[in-house]
mmCIF file of C-alpha atoms and ligand atoms in Angstrom:
data_model
loop_
_atom_site.group_PDB
_atom_site.id
_atom_site.type_symbol
_atom_site.label_atom_id
_atom_site.label_comp_id
_atom_site.label_asym_id
_atom_site.label_seq_id
_atom_site.Cartn_x
_atom_site.Cartn_y
_atom_site.Cartn_z
ATOM 1 C CA MET A 1 84.411 99.695 56.135
ATOM 2 C CA LYS A 2 86.639 97.107 57.722
ATOM 3 C CA LYS A 3 90.360 97.428 57.154
ATOM 4 C CA GLU A 4 92.239 94.777 55.176
ATOM 5 C CA LEU A 5 95.128 93.224 57.085
ATOM 6 C CA ILE A 6 96.874 91.441 54.223
ATOM 7 C CA GLY A 7 99.427 93.758 52.735
ATOM 8 C CA LEU A 8 100.281 95.648 55.907
ATOM 9 C CA SER A 9 103.994 95.451 56.603
ATOM 10 C CA ARG A 10 105.056 93.815 59.830
ATOM 11 C CA ASP A 11 105.749 97.225 61.382
ATOM 12 C CA GLU A 12 102.350 98.485 60.328
ATOM 13 C CA LEU A 13 100.689 95.470 61.924
ATOM 14 C CA VAL A 14 102.541 96.135 65.174
ATOM 15 C CA GLN A 15 101.390 99.756 65.037
ATOM 16 C CA GLU A 16 97.840 98.614 64.446
ATOM 17 C CA MET A 17 97.919 96.433 67.576
ATOM 18 C CA ILE A 18 99.417 99.205 69.685
ATOM 19 C CA THR A 19 96.677 101.573 68.548
ATOM 20 C CA LEU A 20 94.159 98.960 69.692
ATOM 21 C CA GLY A 21 95.809 98.960 73.105
ATOM 22 C CA GLU A 22 97.226 95.468 72.630
ATOM 23 C CA LYS A 23 100.750 94.222 73.327
ATOM 24 C CA SER A 24 103.007 94.220 70.286
ATOM 25 C CA PHE A 25 103.587 90.432 70.445
ATOM 26 C CA ARG A 26 99.954 90.043 69.381
ATOM 27 C CA ALA A 27 101.092 91.242 65.969
ATOM 28 C CA LYS A 28 103.468 88.290 65.713
ATOM 29 C CA GLN A 29 100.726 85.819 66.643
ATOM 30 C CA LEU A 30 98.347 87.349 64.169
ATOM 31 C CA TRP A 31 101.033 87.392 61.475
ATOM 32 C CA GLN A 32 101.605 83.678 61.949
ATOM 33 C CA TRP A 33 97.902 82.897 61.703
ATOM 34 C CA ILE A 34 97.614 84.927 58.528
ATOM 35 C CA TYR A 35 100.823 84.026 56.710
ATOM 36 C CA ASN A 36 101.953 80.728 58.200
ATOM 37 C CA LYS A 37 98.598 79.035 58.690
ATOM 38 C CA GLY A 38 96.726 80.856 55.951
ATOM 39 C CA LYS A 39 93.672 81.578 58.085
ATOM 40 C CA THR A 40 91.170 84.158 56.956
ATOM 41 C CA ASN A 41 88.688 83.675 59.784
ATOM 42 C CA PHE A 42 89.552 85.267 63.127
ATOM 43 C CA GLN A 43 87.433 82.728 64.983
ATOM 44 C CA GLU A 44 89.856 79.980 63.994
ATOM 45 C CA MET A 45 92.794 81.782 65.595
ATOM 46 C CA THR A 46 92.585 79.756 68.747
ATOM 47 C CA THR A 47 95.642 81.126 70.541
ATOM 48 C CA LEU A 48 93.962 84.532 70.674
ATOM 49 C CA ALA A 49 91.521 85.269 73.477
ATOM 50 C CA LYS A 50 87.890 85.302 72.435
ATOM 51 C CA PRO A 51 87.235 88.987 73.174
ATOM 52 C CA PHE A 52 90.304 89.906 71.138
ATOM 53 C CA ARG A 53 89.084 87.776 68.242
ATOM 54 C CA GLU A 54 85.719 89.549 68.419
ATOM 55 C CA LYS A 55 87.436 92.885 68.358
ATOM 56 C CA LEU A 56 89.543 91.930 65.352
ATOM 57 C CA ASP A 57 86.460 90.622 63.600
ATOM 58 C CA SER A 58 84.646 93.895 64.040
ATOM 59 C CA LEU A 59 87.501 95.993 62.676
ATOM 60 C CA TYR A 60 89.371 93.965 60.079
ATOM 61 C CA THR A 61 89.151 91.536 57.218
ATOM 62 C CA ILE A 62 91.642 89.072 55.757
ATOM 63 C CA THR A 63 91.013 88.538 52.071
ATOM 64 C CA HIS A 64 92.639 86.227 49.556
ATOM 65 C CA PRO A 65 91.704 87.065 45.959
ATOM 66 C CA SER A 66 88.846 84.860 44.869
ATOM 67 C CA ILE A 67 89.493 82.252 42.225
ATOM 68 C CA VAL A 68 87.053 82.740 39.350
ATOM 69 C CA THR A 69 88.338 79.983 37.110
ATOM 70 C CA GLU A 70 91.056 77.397 37.266
ATOM 71 C CA GLN A 71 92.575 75.665 34.240
ATOM 72 C CA ASN A 72 95.008 72.783 34.263
ATOM 73 C CA SER A 73 97.429 72.199 31.409
ATOM 74 C CA ILE A 74 98.471 68.748 30.284
ATOM 75 C CA ASP A 75 102.014 69.643 31.409
ATOM 76 C CA GLY A 76 100.932 70.351 35.001
ATOM 77 C CA THR A 77 100.790 74.123 34.699
ATOM 78 C CA ARG A 78 97.788 75.603 36.492
ATOM 79 C CA LYS A 79 96.306 78.959 35.664
ATOM 80 C CA TRP A 80 93.829 80.922 37.723
ATOM 81 C CA LEU A 81 91.758 83.935 36.943
ATOM 82 C CA MET A 82 91.710 85.812 40.233
ATOM 83 C CA GLU A 83 89.380 88.592 41.248
ATOM 84 C CA PHE A 84 89.853 91.380 43.755
ATOM 85 C CA THR A 85 87.186 93.054 45.859
ATOM 86 C CA ASP A 86 86.507 95.750 43.230
ATOM 87 C CA GLY A 87 85.892 93.133 40.551
ATOM 88 C CA LYS A 88 89.207 93.676 38.730
ATOM 89 C CA GLN A 89 90.914 90.499 37.628
ATOM 90 C CA VAL A 90 94.390 89.193 36.857
ATOM 91 C CA GLU A 91 95.768 85.869 35.796
ATOM 92 C CA CYS A 92 98.191 83.938 37.933
ATOM 93 C CA VAL A 93 100.077 80.804 36.931
ATOM 94 C CA TYR A 94 101.764 77.914 38.751
ATOM 95 C CA ILE A 95 104.593 76.284 36.826
ATOM 96 C CA PRO A 96 105.827 73.001 38.304
ATOM 97 C CA GLU A 97 109.378 71.736 37.825
ATOM 98 C CA SER A 98 110.672 68.370 38.954
ATOM 99 C CA ASP A 99 111.985 69.552 42.331
ATOM 100 C CA ARG A 100 110.170 72.850 42.862
ATOM 101 C CA GLY A 101 107.534 75.116 41.430
ATOM 102 C CA ALA A 102 107.105 78.790 40.736
ATOM 103 C CA VAL A 103 104.061 80.951 41.105
ATOM 104 C CA CYS A 104 103.991 83.706 38.528
ATOM 105 C CA ILE A 105 102.277 86.760 39.956
ATOM 106 C CA SER A 106 101.031 90.045 38.538
ATOM 107 C CA THR A 107 101.604 93.581 39.788
ATOM 108 C CA GLN A 108 99.144 95.601 37.720
ATOM 109 C CA VAL A 109 95.801 95.175 36.002
ATOM 110 C CA GLY A 110 96.870 95.680 32.410
ATOM 111 C CA CYS A 111 100.186 97.329 31.583
ATOM 112 C CA ALA A 112 101.164 100.777 30.368
ATOM 113 C CA GLN A 113 104.436 99.718 28.762
ATOM 114 C CA GLY A 114 102.887 98.633 25.494
ATOM 115 C CA CYS A 115 105.557 96.186 24.335
ATOM 116 C CA LYS A 116 104.522 95.248 20.822
ATOM 117 C CA PHE A 117 104.928 91.483 21.183
ATOM 118 C CA CYS A 118 103.025 91.169 24.455
ATOM 119 C CA HIS A 119 99.384 90.294 24.809
ATOM 120 C CA THR A 120 99.140 92.085 28.144
ATOM 121 C CA GLY A 121 100.615 95.153 26.454
ATOM 122 C CA THR A 122 97.525 95.461 24.267
ATOM 123 C CA GLN A 123 95.383 95.981 27.323
ATOM 124 C CA ARG A 124 94.750 99.340 28.815
ATOM 125 C CA MET A 125 96.482 99.960 32.118
ATOM 126 C CA MET A 126 93.698 99.909 34.686
ATOM 127 C CA ARG A 127 95.442 100.240 38.016
ATOM 128 C CA ASN A 128 98.274 99.179 40.250
ATOM 129 C CA LEU A 129 97.664 96.274 42.574
ATOM 130 C CA THR A 130 98.010 96.904 46.299
ATOM 131 C CA ALA A 131 100.704 95.072 48.261
ATOM 132 C CA GLY A 132 97.951 92.850 49.665
ATOM 133 C CA GLU A 133 96.673 91.989 46.205
ATOM 134 C CA ILE A 134 100.179 91.167 44.989
ATOM 135 C CA ILE A 135 100.998 88.777 47.827
ATOM 136 C CA GLY A 136 97.361 87.631 47.951
ATOM 137 C CA GLN A 137 97.803 85.900 44.597
ATOM 138 C CA PHE A 138 100.464 83.666 46.080
ATOM 139 C CA MET A 139 98.203 82.939 49.052
ATOM 140 C CA SER A 140 95.276 81.969 46.846
ATOM 141 C CA ALA A 141 97.633 79.729 44.877
ATOM 142 C CA ARG A 142 98.556 78.059 48.163
ATOM 143 C CA ASP A 143 94.873 77.661 48.985
ATOM 144 C CA SER A 144 94.446 75.882 45.693
ATOM 145 C CA TYR A 145 97.207 73.396 46.584
ATOM 146 C CA HIS A 146 96.187 73.218 50.268
ATOM 147 C CA GLU A 147 99.689 74.226 51.171
ATOM 148 C CA TRP A 148 99.058 75.470 54.711
ATOM 149 C CA PRO A 149 100.613 75.769 57.205
ATOM 150 C CA THR A 150 103.823 76.831 55.469
ATOM 151 C CA PRO A 151 105.696 73.581 54.708
ATOM 152 C CA THR A 152 109.456 73.293 54.996
ATOM 153 C CA ASP A 153 111.568 74.480 52.119
ATOM 154 C CA GLU A 154 112.204 70.913 50.954
ATOM 155 C CA THR A 155 108.648 69.670 50.867
ATOM 156 C CA ARG A 156 106.691 72.524 49.394
ATOM 157 C CA TYR A 157 105.352 72.573 45.864
ATOM 158 C CA LEU A 158 105.068 76.329 45.710
ATOM 159 C CA SER A 159 108.685 77.134 46.438
ATOM 160 C CA ASN A 160 109.444 80.085 44.185
ATOM 161 C CA ILE A 161 107.893 83.383 43.192
ATOM 162 C CA VAL A 162 108.464 84.934 39.805
ATOM 163 C CA VAL A 163 107.114 88.419 39.274
ATOM 164 C CA MET A 164 106.484 87.882 35.591
ATOM 165 C CA GLY A 165 102.740 88.128 35.271
ATOM 166 C CA MET A 166 100.800 91.119 34.073
ATOM 167 C CA GLY A 167 102.190 94.594 34.499
ATOM 168 C CA GLU A 168 105.544 96.249 34.987
ATOM 169 C CA PRO A 169 106.670 95.530 38.559
ATOM 170 C CA LEU A 170 109.013 98.496 38.836
ATOM 171 C CA CYS A 171 106.176 100.887 37.974
ATOM 172 C CA ASN A 172 104.464 99.710 41.160
ATOM 173 C CA PHE A 173 107.613 99.501 43.178
ATOM 174 C CA GLU A 174 106.552 100.486 46.695
ATOM 175 C CA ASN A 175 103.736 97.951 46.749
ATOM 176 C CA LEU A 176 105.973 95.310 45.204
ATOM 177 C CA LYS A 177 108.619 95.818 47.882
ATOM 178 C CA THR A 178 106.084 95.538 50.693
ATOM 179 C CA ALA A 179 104.622 92.390 49.135
ATOM 180 C CA LEU A 180 108.022 90.753 48.711
ATOM 181 C CA ARG A 181 109.092 91.581 52.255
ATOM 182 C CA ILE A 182 105.941 89.835 53.440
ATOM 183 C CA ALA A 183 106.831 86.847 51.246
ATOM 184 C CA MET A 184 110.322 86.633 52.750
ATOM 185 C CA ASP A 185 109.301 86.903 56.387
ATOM 186 C CA GLY A 186 110.407 83.735 58.180
ATOM 187 C CA ASP A 187 107.372 83.689 60.513
ATOM 188 C CA GLY A 188 104.990 83.577 57.580
ATOM 189 C CA LEU A 189 105.315 82.526 53.986
ATOM 190 C CA ALA A 190 109.086 82.141 54.399
ATOM 191 C CA ILE A 191 110.091 82.275 50.750
ATOM 192 C CA SER A 192 113.836 82.777 50.589
ATOM 193 C CA LYS A 193 114.965 85.828 48.633
ATOM 194 C CA ARG A 194 117.021 83.482 46.470
ATOM 195 C CA ARG A 195 113.775 81.975 45.262
ATOM 196 C CA ILE A 196 112.244 85.257 44.155
ATOM 197 C CA THR A 197 112.835 86.741 40.704
ATOM 198 C CA VAL A 198 111.595 90.110 39.481
ATOM 199 C CA SER A 199 111.367 90.647 35.736
ATOM 200 C CA THR A 200 111.368 94.157 34.315
ATOM 201 C CA SER A 201 111.043 95.596 30.863
ATOM 202 C CA GLY A 202 113.869 97.957 31.795
ATOM 203 C CA VAL A 203 112.625 100.663 34.163
ATOM 204 C CA ALA A 204 116.245 101.375 34.924
ATOM 205 C CA ASN A 205 116.027 103.865 37.795
ATOM 206 C CA HIS A 206 114.726 101.240 40.241
ATOM 207 C CA ILE A 207 116.882 98.302 39.143
ATOM 208 C CA PRO A 208 119.796 98.788 41.590
ATOM 209 C CA GLU A 209 117.366 98.810 44.530
ATOM 210 C CA LEU A 210 116.444 95.219 43.759
ATOM 211 C CA ALA A 211 119.924 94.309 44.980
ATOM 212 C CA ASP A 212 119.094 95.814 48.390
ATOM 213 C CA LEU A 213 116.009 93.636 48.515
ATOM 214 C CA GLY A 214 118.239 90.676 47.661
ATOM 215 C CA VAL A 215 116.036 89.233 44.933
ATOM 216 C CA LYS A 216 117.067 87.962 41.536
ATOM 217 C CA LEU A 217 116.761 90.106 38.461
ATOM 218 C CA ALA A 218 115.521 89.252 34.998
ATOM 219 C CA ILE A 219 115.546 91.795 32.199
ATOM 220 C CA SER A 220 113.208 91.594 29.231
ATOM 221 C CA LEU A 221 115.963 92.603 26.848
ATOM 222 C CA HIS A 222 114.666 91.299 23.529
ATOM 223 C CA ALA A 223 116.912 93.441 21.314
ATOM 224 C CA PRO A 224 120.638 93.868 20.733
ATOM 225 C CA ASN A 225 120.512 97.589 19.883
ATOM 226 C CA ASP A 226 118.438 100.714 20.479
ATOM 227 C CA GLU A 227 117.056 100.785 16.974
ATOM 228 C CA ILE A 228 115.287 97.444 17.310
ATOM 229 C CA ARG A 229 114.414 97.939 20.956
ATOM 230 C CA ASN A 230 112.782 101.306 20.276
ATOM 231 C CA GLN A 231 110.561 99.634 17.719
ATOM 232 C CA ILE A 232 109.326 96.838 19.932
ATOM 233 C CA MET A 233 109.560 98.308 23.451
ATOM 234 C CA PRO A 234 108.534 101.942 23.977
ATOM 235 C CA VAL A 235 110.216 101.935 27.436
ATOM 236 C CA ASN A 236 113.544 102.041 25.603
ATOM 237 C CA ARG A 237 112.991 105.658 24.582
ATOM 238 C CA LYS A 238 112.981 106.634 28.231
ATOM 239 C CA PHE A 239 115.699 104.250 29.359
ATOM 240 C CA PRO A 240 117.927 103.415 26.379
ATOM 241 C CA LEU A 241 120.231 100.421 26.451
ATOM 242 C CA LYS A 242 123.258 102.288 27.775
ATOM 243 C CA VAL A 243 121.260 103.448 30.809
ATOM 244 C CA LEU A 244 119.753 100.000 31.261
ATOM 245 C CA ILE A 245 123.093 98.204 31.122
ATOM 246 C CA ASN A 246 124.604 100.670 33.588
ATOM 247 C CA ALA A 247 121.721 100.043 35.988
ATOM 248 C CA CYS A 248 122.406 96.303 35.688
ATOM 249 C CA LYS A 249 126.068 96.877 36.504
ATOM 250 C CA GLU A 250 125.070 98.879 39.548
ATOM 251 C CA TYR A 251 122.724 96.075 40.625
ATOM 252 C CA GLN A 252 125.534 93.530 40.413
ATOM 253 C CA LYS A 253 127.879 95.777 42.305
ATOM 254 C CA ARG A 254 125.360 96.171 45.103
ATOM 255 C CA CYS A 255 124.477 92.478 45.401
ATOM 256 C CA GLU A 256 125.870 90.763 48.482
ATOM 257 C CA ARG A 257 127.074 87.782 46.542
ATOM 258 C CA ARG A 258 127.733 86.982 42.912
ATOM 259 C CA GLN A 259 124.426 87.193 41.144
ATOM 260 C CA PHE A 260 123.847 86.425 37.495
ATOM 261 C CA ILE A 261 121.205 88.439 35.687
ATOM 262 C CA THR A 262 118.822 86.579 33.410
ATOM 263 C CA MET A 263 118.443 88.265 30.050
ATOM 264 C CA GLU A 264 115.169 87.241 28.502
ATOM 265 C CA TYR A 265 115.111 87.337 24.755
ATOM 266 C CA VAL A 266 112.006 86.557 22.783
ATOM 267 C CA LEU A 267 112.856 85.513 19.243
ATOM 268 C CA LEU A 268 110.847 87.333 16.595
ATOM 269 C CA LYS A 269 111.148 86.160 13.036
ATOM 270 C CA ASP A 270 113.429 88.403 10.935
ATOM 271 C CA VAL A 271 113.344 91.111 13.598
ATOM 272 C CA ASN A 272 115.971 90.091 16.165
ATOM 273 C CA ASP A 273 116.850 86.470 15.406
ATOM 274 C CA GLN A 274 119.773 86.709 12.974
ATOM 275 C CA PRO A 275 123.381 85.691 13.738
ATOM 276 C CA LYS A 276 124.489 89.326 13.576
ATOM 277 C CA HIS A 277 122.002 90.095 16.362
ATOM 278 C CA ALA A 278 123.518 87.380 18.537
ATOM 279 C CA GLU A 279 126.998 88.845 17.951
ATOM 280 C CA GLU A 280 125.787 92.330 18.812
ATOM 281 C CA LEU A 281 124.019 91.040 21.898
ATOM 282 C CA MET A 282 127.189 89.545 23.326
ATOM 283 C CA LYS A 283 129.005 92.867 22.940
ATOM 284 C CA LEU A 284 126.117 94.657 24.606
ATOM 285 C CA VAL A 285 126.357 92.615 27.813
ATOM 286 C CA ASP A 286 130.126 92.857 28.039
ATOM 287 C CA GLY A 287 131.115 93.518 31.646
ATOM 288 C CA LEU A 288 127.985 91.920 33.085
ATOM 289 C CA GLU A 289 127.491 88.394 34.385
ATOM 290 C CA VAL A 290 124.450 87.166 32.555
ATOM 291 C CA LYS A 291 122.692 84.098 31.358
ATOM 292 C CA PHE A 292 120.264 84.242 28.505
ATOM 293 C CA ASN A 293 116.845 82.769 28.403
ATOM 294 C CA LEU A 294 115.652 82.408 24.838
ATOM 295 C CA ILE A 295 111.886 82.491 24.590
ATOM 296 C CA PRO A 296 110.039 81.260 21.536
ATOM 297 C CA PHE A 297 107.458 83.899 20.646
ATOM 298 C CA HIS A 298 103.999 82.877 21.767
ATOM 299 C CA HIS A 299 101.457 83.856 19.254
ATOM 300 C CA TRP A 300 98.199 85.572 20.091
ATOM 301 C CA GLU A 301 95.438 86.756 17.834
ATOM 302 C CA GLY A 302 96.366 89.967 16.064
ATOM 303 C CA ALA A 303 100.051 89.827 17.052
ATOM 304 C CA PRO A 304 102.217 91.779 14.585
ATOM 305 C CA PHE A 305 105.083 89.243 14.728
ATOM 306 C CA GLU A 306 105.789 85.678 13.847
ATOM 307 C CA ALA A 307 107.765 83.187 15.840
ATOM 308 C CA SER A 308 111.271 82.387 14.643
ATOM 309 C CA GLY A 309 111.656 78.933 13.185
ATOM 310 C CA HIS A 310 113.175 76.029 15.052
ATOM 311 C CA ASN A 311 116.455 76.320 13.141
ATOM 312 C CA ALA A 312 116.837 80.056 13.691
ATOM 313 C CA ILE A 313 116.275 79.633 17.421
ATOM 314 C CA HIS A 314 118.832 76.849 17.714
ATOM 315 C CA ARG A 315 121.343 78.725 15.576
ATOM 316 C CA PHE A 316 120.964 81.756 17.838
ATOM 317 C CA SER A 317 121.418 79.667 20.972
ATOM 318 C CA LYS A 318 124.502 77.933 19.530
ATOM 319 C CA ILE A 319 126.274 81.210 18.806
ATOM 320 C CA LEU A 320 125.829 82.337 22.403
ATOM 321 C CA GLU A 321 126.765 78.963 23.838
ATOM 322 C CA ASN A 322 129.888 78.733 21.699
ATOM 323 C CA ASN A 323 130.968 81.885 23.497
ATOM 324 C CA TRP A 324 130.372 80.392 26.943
ATOM 325 C CA PHE A 325 127.047 81.981 27.640
ATOM 326 C CA ALA A 326 124.247 79.885 29.059
ATOM 327 C CA ALA A 327 121.460 80.266 26.527
ATOM 328 C CA PRO A 328 118.763 77.651 27.052
ATOM 329 C CA ILE A 329 115.617 77.806 25.002
ATOM 330 C CA ARG A 330 112.749 78.157 27.398
ATOM 331 C CA ARG A 331 110.351 75.302 27.182
ATOM 332 C CA SER A 332 106.869 76.687 26.707
ATOM 333 C CA ARG A 333 104.642 75.812 29.592
ATOM 334 C CA GLY A 334 100.897 75.829 29.678
ATOM 335 C CA GLU A 335 100.493 76.980 26.109
ATOM 336 C CA ASP A 336 97.346 74.906 25.687
ATOM 337 C CA ILE A 337 95.632 77.041 28.329
ATOM 338 C CA MET A 338 97.166 80.368 27.170
ATOM 339 C CA ALA A 339 99.295 80.510 30.315
ATOM 340 C CA ALA A 340 102.654 80.947 28.606
ATOM 341 C CA CYS A 341 104.756 84.114 28.754
ATOM 342 C CA GLY A 342 103.060 87.080 27.218
ATOM 343 C CA GLN A 343 99.738 85.332 26.775
ATOM 344 C CA LEU A 344 98.116 86.507 29.954
ATOM 345 C CA LYS A 345 95.132 88.703 29.634
ATOM 346 C CA SER A 346 92.165 89.044 31.900
ATOM 347 C CA ALA A 347 88.747 88.778 30.399
ATOM 348 C CA LYS A 348 86.926 91.314 32.530
ATOM 349 C CA GLY A 349 87.599 94.832 33.696
ATOM 350 C CA THR A 350 90.204 95.591 31.069
ATOM 351 C CA ASP A 351 89.466 97.081 27.706
ATOM 352 C CA THR A 352 91.610 96.403 24.731
ATOM 353 C CA LYS A 353 93.465 99.443 23.469
ATOM 354 C CA LYS A 354 92.483 100.582 20.041
ATOM 355 C CA ASP A 355 95.385 101.817 17.996
HETATM 356 N N1 LIG B 1 106.403 93.088 32.663
HETATM 357 C C1 LIG B 1 107.515 92.332 33.022
HETATM 358 C C2 LIG B 1 107.191 90.927 33.445
HETATM 359 C C3 LIG B 1 106.104 90.181 32.705
HETATM 360 S S1 LIG B 1 106.364 89.591 31.087
HETATM 361 C C4 LIG B 1 108.501 92.312 31.909
HETATM 362 O O1 LIG B 1 108.197 92.758 30.832
HETATM 363 O O2 LIG B 1 109.624 91.854 32.152
HETATM 364 C C5 LIG B 1 107.228 88.025 31.229
HETATM 365 C C6 LIG B 1 108.141 87.738 30.039
HETATM 366 O O3 LIG B 1 107.402 87.312 28.872
HETATM 367 C C7 LIG B 1 108.895 88.975 29.607
HETATM 368 O O4 LIG B 1 110.219 88.689 29.309
HETATM 369 C C8 LIG B 1 108.139 89.355 28.357
HETATM 370 O O5 LIG B 1 108.893 90.193 27.559
HETATM 371 C C9 LIG B 1 107.844 88.024 27.744
HETATM 372 N N2 LIG B 1 106.810 88.054 26.729
HETATM 373 C C10 LIG B 1 105.862 88.981 26.527
HETATM 374 N N3 LIG B 1 105.086 88.656 25.468
HETATM 375 C C11 LIG B 1 105.567 87.501 24.978
HETATM 376 C C12 LIG B 1 105.158 86.653 23.894
HETATM 377 N N4 LIG B 1 104.125 86.932 23.141
HETATM 378 N N5 LIG B 1 105.863 85.529 23.693
HETATM 379 C C13 LIG B 1 106.904 85.202 24.509
HETATM 380 N N6 LIG B 1 107.302 85.949 25.542
HETATM 381 C C14 LIG B 1 106.651 87.098 25.778
HETATM 382 FE FE1 LIG B 2 104.059 95.059 30.154
HETATM 383 FE FE2 LIG B 2 105.993 93.181 30.436
HETATM 384 FE FE3 LIG B 2 104.082 92.922 28.582
HETATM 385 FE FE4 LIG B 2 105.940 94.778 28.284
HETATM 386 S S1 LIG B 2 106.283 92.553 28.312
HETATM 387 S S2 LIG B 2 103.726 95.076 27.941
HETATM 388 S S3 LIG B 2 106.247 95.408 30.391
HETATM 389 S S4 LIG B 2 103.774 92.932 30.781
#
């Protein structure tokens, strides 16, 4: 079977060329064809000598996940169902803003964390994605927008990456790191680390390492105390809030420059949306530099929660803002095509858990 090149680190690609008896600068040329120009066909790599192209063709493949379906929301959000070579599928979403746009990518097929409010959490965990499959989603998104070769930072639509799709990124950490290093490489996709955000449900032991990678951190906090968090997020039994908050402090200490952490907070009616919860929340994050992101709960069939009402959400936001915290209410994007937070679920290759 031919070997897949997407997902190899830069060092691994150099090694691969040396093993073939080629000069190491060939790796740089190849890297640029793959990640700057987006080519998947060796024959189009015209700066490489023909015999070398033939050799590459006989040994390797370059695969972007195939796009099974594409849906466009009235608000400009685009959602793809993407399929990998073994038939497993994930959803990937592009969310445009006025001056930029973020591609929301997945790290696992399904998710083992089982957060009670999350649609993905009802799916069985099937497998981790490889580094190539993680970064491949961004490349297929670029195919869809014809954004090759890599445009300058100012002109590109697909300027940011948010690792907020299906799965818990820090439970697939090695592959995630390789994928993000590929994303940041200036000879290829050239996404600045400042434009990459990783969201975790709170797998605390890996959080400080995200500072070494230089990327932004978002925490799916969703509760002001352990009692509530244990009920809605099983991960909290392993990494309770004290451990999680300490990991966040360590992350901020290790960051090169001042780096706010985004605390995501989905508002669930009568569960975590009362004024006393807002008060408790502010005490919890004492000593951290954070901004909140309040997320209206997105309903899905069979969900055991209801969304908080408009007034409760605004009241919650006001309490935080009166205490100088940024606490915007996240505008739902792509809800008409089930592309909003927590609504992602792939149709095929993932069974629903029965509990
Ligand atoms: N697994 C990672 C990243 C993906 S989830 C994590 O949990 O952080 C992206 C965000 O959507 C998380 O903050 C998640 O908690 C939130 N979310 C999940 N289900 C939701 C729902 N039904 N409504 C609104 N937000 C939801
Ligand atoms: Fe997994 Fe994140 Fe959903 Fe929790 S919120 S089940 S960690 S995808």
